[in-house]
Each structure stands twice: as C-alpha cells, then as structure tokens.
Coordinates of C-alpha atoms in Angstrom, one line a residue:
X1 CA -69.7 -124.5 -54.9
X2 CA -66.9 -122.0 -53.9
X3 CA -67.5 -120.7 -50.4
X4 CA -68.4 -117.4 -50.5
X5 CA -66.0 -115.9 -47.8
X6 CA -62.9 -117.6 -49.0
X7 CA -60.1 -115.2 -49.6
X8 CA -57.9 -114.8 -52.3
X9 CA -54.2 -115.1 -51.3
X10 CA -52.3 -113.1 -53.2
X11 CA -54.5 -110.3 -52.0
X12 CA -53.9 -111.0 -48.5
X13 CA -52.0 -108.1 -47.9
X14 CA -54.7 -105.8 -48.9
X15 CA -57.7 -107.5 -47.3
X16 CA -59.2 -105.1 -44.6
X17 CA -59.0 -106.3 -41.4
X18 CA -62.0 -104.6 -40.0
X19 CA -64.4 -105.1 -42.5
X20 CA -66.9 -108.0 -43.7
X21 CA -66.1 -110.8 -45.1
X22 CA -64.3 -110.2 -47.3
X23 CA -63.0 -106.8 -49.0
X24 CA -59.9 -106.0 -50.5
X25 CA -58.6 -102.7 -51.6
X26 CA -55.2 -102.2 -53.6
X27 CA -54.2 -97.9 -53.8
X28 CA -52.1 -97.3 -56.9
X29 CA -53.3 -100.6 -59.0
X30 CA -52.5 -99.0 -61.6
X31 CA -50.2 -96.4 -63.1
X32 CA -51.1 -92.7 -63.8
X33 CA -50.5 -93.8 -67.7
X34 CA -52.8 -96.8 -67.4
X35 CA -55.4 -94.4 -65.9
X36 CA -55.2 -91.7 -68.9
X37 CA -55.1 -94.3 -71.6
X38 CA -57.8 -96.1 -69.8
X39 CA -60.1 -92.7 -69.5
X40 CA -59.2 -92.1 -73.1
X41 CA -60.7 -95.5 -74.3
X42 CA -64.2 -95.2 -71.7
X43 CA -64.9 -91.8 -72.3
X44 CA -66.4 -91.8 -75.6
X45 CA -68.7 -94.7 -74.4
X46 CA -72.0 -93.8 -73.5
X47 CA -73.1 -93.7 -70.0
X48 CA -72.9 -97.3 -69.4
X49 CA -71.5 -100.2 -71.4
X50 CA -71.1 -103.9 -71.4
X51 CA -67.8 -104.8 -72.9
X52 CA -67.7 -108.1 -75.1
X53 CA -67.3 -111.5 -72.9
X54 CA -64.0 -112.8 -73.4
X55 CA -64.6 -117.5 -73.4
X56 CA -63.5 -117.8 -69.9
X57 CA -66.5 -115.3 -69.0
X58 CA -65.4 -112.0 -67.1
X59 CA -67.6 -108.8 -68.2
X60 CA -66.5 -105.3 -67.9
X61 CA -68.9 -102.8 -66.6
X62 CA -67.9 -98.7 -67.1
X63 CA -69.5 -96.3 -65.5
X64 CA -69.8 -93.3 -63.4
X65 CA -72.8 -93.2 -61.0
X66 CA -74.2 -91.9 -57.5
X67 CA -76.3 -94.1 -56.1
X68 CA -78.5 -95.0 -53.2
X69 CA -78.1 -98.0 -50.9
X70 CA -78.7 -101.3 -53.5
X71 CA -77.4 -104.5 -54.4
X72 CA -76.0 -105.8 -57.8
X73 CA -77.7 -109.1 -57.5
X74 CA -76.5 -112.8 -57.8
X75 CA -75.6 -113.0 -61.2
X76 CA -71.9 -112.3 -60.9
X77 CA -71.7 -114.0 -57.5
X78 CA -69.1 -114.5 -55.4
X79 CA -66.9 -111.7 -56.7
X80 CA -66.9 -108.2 -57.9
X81 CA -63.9 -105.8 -58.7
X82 CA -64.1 -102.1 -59.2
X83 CA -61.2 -99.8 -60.7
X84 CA -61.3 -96.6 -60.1
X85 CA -60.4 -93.4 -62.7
X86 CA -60.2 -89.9 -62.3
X87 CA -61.4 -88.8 -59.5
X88 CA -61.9 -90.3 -55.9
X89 CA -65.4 -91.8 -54.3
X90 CA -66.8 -92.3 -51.0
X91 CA -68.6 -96.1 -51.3
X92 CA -70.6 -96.3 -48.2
X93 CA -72.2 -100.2 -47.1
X94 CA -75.4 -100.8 -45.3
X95 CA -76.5 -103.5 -43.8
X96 CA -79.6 -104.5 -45.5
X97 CA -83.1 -103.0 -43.6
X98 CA -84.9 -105.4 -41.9
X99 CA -89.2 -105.8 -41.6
X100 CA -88.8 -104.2 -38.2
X101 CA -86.6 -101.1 -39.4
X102 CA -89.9 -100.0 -40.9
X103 CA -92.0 -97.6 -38.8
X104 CA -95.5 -97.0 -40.5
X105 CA -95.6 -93.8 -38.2
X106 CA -92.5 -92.3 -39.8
X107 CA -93.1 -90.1 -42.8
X108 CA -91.1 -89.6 -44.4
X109 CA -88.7 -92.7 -43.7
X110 CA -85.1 -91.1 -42.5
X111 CA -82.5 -92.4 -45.0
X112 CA -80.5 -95.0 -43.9
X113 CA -76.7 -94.7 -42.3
X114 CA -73.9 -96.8 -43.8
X115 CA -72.5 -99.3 -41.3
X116 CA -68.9 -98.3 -43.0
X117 CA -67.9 -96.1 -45.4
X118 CA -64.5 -97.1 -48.0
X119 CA -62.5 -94.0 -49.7
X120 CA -61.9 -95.5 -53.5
X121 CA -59.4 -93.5 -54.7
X122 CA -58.2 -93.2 -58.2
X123 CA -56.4 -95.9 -60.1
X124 CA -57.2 -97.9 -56.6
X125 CA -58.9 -101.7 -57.6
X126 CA -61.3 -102.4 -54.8
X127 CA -62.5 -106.2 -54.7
X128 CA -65.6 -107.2 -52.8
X129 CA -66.1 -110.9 -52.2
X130 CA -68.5 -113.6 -50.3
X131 CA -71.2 -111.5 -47.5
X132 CA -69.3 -108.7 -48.2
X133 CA -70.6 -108.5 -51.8
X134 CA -73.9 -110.7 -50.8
X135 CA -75.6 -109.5 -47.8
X136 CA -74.3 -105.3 -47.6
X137 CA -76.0 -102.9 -49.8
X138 CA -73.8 -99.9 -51.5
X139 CA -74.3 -96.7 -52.5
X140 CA -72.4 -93.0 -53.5
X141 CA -74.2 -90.5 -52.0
X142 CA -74.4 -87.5 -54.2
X143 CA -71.4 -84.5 -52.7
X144 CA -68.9 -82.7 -54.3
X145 CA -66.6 -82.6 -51.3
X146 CA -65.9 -85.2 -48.7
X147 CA -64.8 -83.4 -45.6
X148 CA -62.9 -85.8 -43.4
X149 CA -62.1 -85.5 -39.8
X150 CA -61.0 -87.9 -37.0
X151 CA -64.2 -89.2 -36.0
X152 CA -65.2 -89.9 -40.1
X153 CA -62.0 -91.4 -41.5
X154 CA -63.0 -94.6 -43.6
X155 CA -62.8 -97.4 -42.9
X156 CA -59.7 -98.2 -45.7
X157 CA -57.9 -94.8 -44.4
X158 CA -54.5 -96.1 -43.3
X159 CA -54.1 -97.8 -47.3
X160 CA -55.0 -94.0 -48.4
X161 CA -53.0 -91.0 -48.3
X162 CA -55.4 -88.2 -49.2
X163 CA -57.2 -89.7 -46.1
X164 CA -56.2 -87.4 -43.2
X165 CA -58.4 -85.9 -40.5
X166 CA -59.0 -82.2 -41.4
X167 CA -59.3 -83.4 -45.6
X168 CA -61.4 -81.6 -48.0
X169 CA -61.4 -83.9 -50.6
X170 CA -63.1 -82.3 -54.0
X171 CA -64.3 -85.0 -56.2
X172 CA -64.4 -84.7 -60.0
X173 CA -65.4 -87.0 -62.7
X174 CA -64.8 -90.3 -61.6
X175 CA -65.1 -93.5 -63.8
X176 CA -65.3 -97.0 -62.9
X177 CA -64.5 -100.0 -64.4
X178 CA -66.2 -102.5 -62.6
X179 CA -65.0 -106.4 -63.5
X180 CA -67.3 -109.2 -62.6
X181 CA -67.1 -112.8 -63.9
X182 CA -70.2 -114.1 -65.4
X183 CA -71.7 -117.8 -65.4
X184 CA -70.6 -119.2 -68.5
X185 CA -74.1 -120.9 -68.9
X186 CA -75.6 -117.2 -69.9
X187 CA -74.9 -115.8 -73.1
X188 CA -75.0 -112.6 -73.8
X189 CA -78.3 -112.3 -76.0
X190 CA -79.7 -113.9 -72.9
X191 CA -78.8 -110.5 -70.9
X192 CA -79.5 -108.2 -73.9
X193 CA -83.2 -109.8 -74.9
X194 CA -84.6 -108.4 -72.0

C-alpha cells in the first residue's frame, strides 16, 4: 500500500510548506487558451458529469459547487486533483468535529471555522494528497466577494497574485475539473447501478 503522505517530486516546488500533509498548488497550470477551450467543452454538460474511464483508471469530475464542510470519501484514495476555470474560489479545510465538539445545550450549533483557508485561482491545479485529502473536511462557503486583508490572507497567498491584503476579489462562474484515479477493480456500472 502507498503511504498516504508521500510526496510527489516533481511537485516539490509547489507543495505548501505550512499545510497538512500533503497539498500542492500550481498558479497558471494551464494557459488562458487551455482554460477557454476547456470551458467551451464543460459548459454544455449538465451540472455534474463523470467523464469515460480511460484502462489505467483516472476519472474526471466537472463541476461548479458551494459546499459545506464534507469529505469525498475513500474511493479515490490517496490523491485528488482539482483544475480550476473561470473564476477564482476560496476552499476552506476543517478539521473533522469531534464527539466532544457537540454541546446538546447549543441550539442552534454555530457553524464550524476552517483550520485554513486556500485561494484556488483560475487555470491553478490544486493537488491534495495522504491526511490532507483523508482526515480534513472541505467546503466553498457561498459569497460573491472574498474581501482579503492582512490578518485573512490564505494560506497559499505568496503562489497567488490577486492575493494582497486590502483585495476585493469578485468571484464569477467558476468550473472545476476535479481528476481522481479510480481502483481499477470497480467498473463503472458498479458506480452508476446505484
């Protein structure tokens, strides 16, 4: 079994210092012209869409989604990559809530607070791996504009240049193509029976 924190090396450059184990994020992974064809392929695709399993198993996922803290599950352990078109995202991470988190007295329950926060902006590839992908939840909290200041710069700031303190960043449509690999003992009638 792979371990699930090792790191891939010719994405060391990108790998975020500060983070968990182990996240990656590439600005500008691809071109502006890769982006447009790209949106021009996804956007007649309904809201979601599984794209055909090539034999050595990766899957792509397109969508465009706001979302509260979750997790994607085991099934495309230990690695997950996200592209990112059109528009930029805040991706926050939680760490998951434990028994004790819950207070029965507490109605209604306070939403949780990210433990870090990554600015995915377009044509960026962000690559989560081992407990970074495994343990941490994720989410987009629904805004239209993600004001930025000193004290609420991402975590992934320095790799992004709309990320300066005083930002008003406006988001638009943003689609993601989100490329996992999938256990080559599924098939994909197996996934679609259900």
């Amino acid at each position: 079994m792979e371990d699930q924190d090792s790191r891939v090396p010719a994405l060391e450059t990108f790998r975020l210092e500060q983070a968990p184990p182990v996240i990656y994020y590439v600005p500008d992974f691809i071109s502006k012209e890769e982006e447009e064809y790209l949106l021009r392929q996804v956007t007649p695709l309904p809201f979601w869409s599984l794209m055909p399993q090539s034999q050595s198993g990766p899957s792509c996922l397109e969508g465009s989604y706001r979302t509260g803290p979750h997790e994607d599950g085991p099934l495309y352990y230990p690695t997950v990559s996200t592209i990112s078109l059109g528009s930029h995202t805040i991706l926050d991470l939680y760490e998951p809530r434990q028994p004790k988190d819950d207070d029965p007295t507490e109605q209604p329950r306070p939403p949780p607070r990210p433990a870090t926060s990554l600015l995915l902006e377009p044509r960026s590839l962000l690559v989560l791996r081992g407990t970074a992908y495994t343990r941490l939840l994720h989410g987009i909290a629904a805004a239209r504009v993600d004001p930025l200041d000193t004290a609420s710069l991402p975590l992934n700031a320095a790799a992004c240049p709309s990320a300066r303190p005083g930002a008003r960043l406006v988001r638009g449509t943003r689609v993601s193509l989100t490329i996992r690999r999938v256990p080559r003992v599924l098939r994909a009638g197996l996934l679609l029976s259900k």
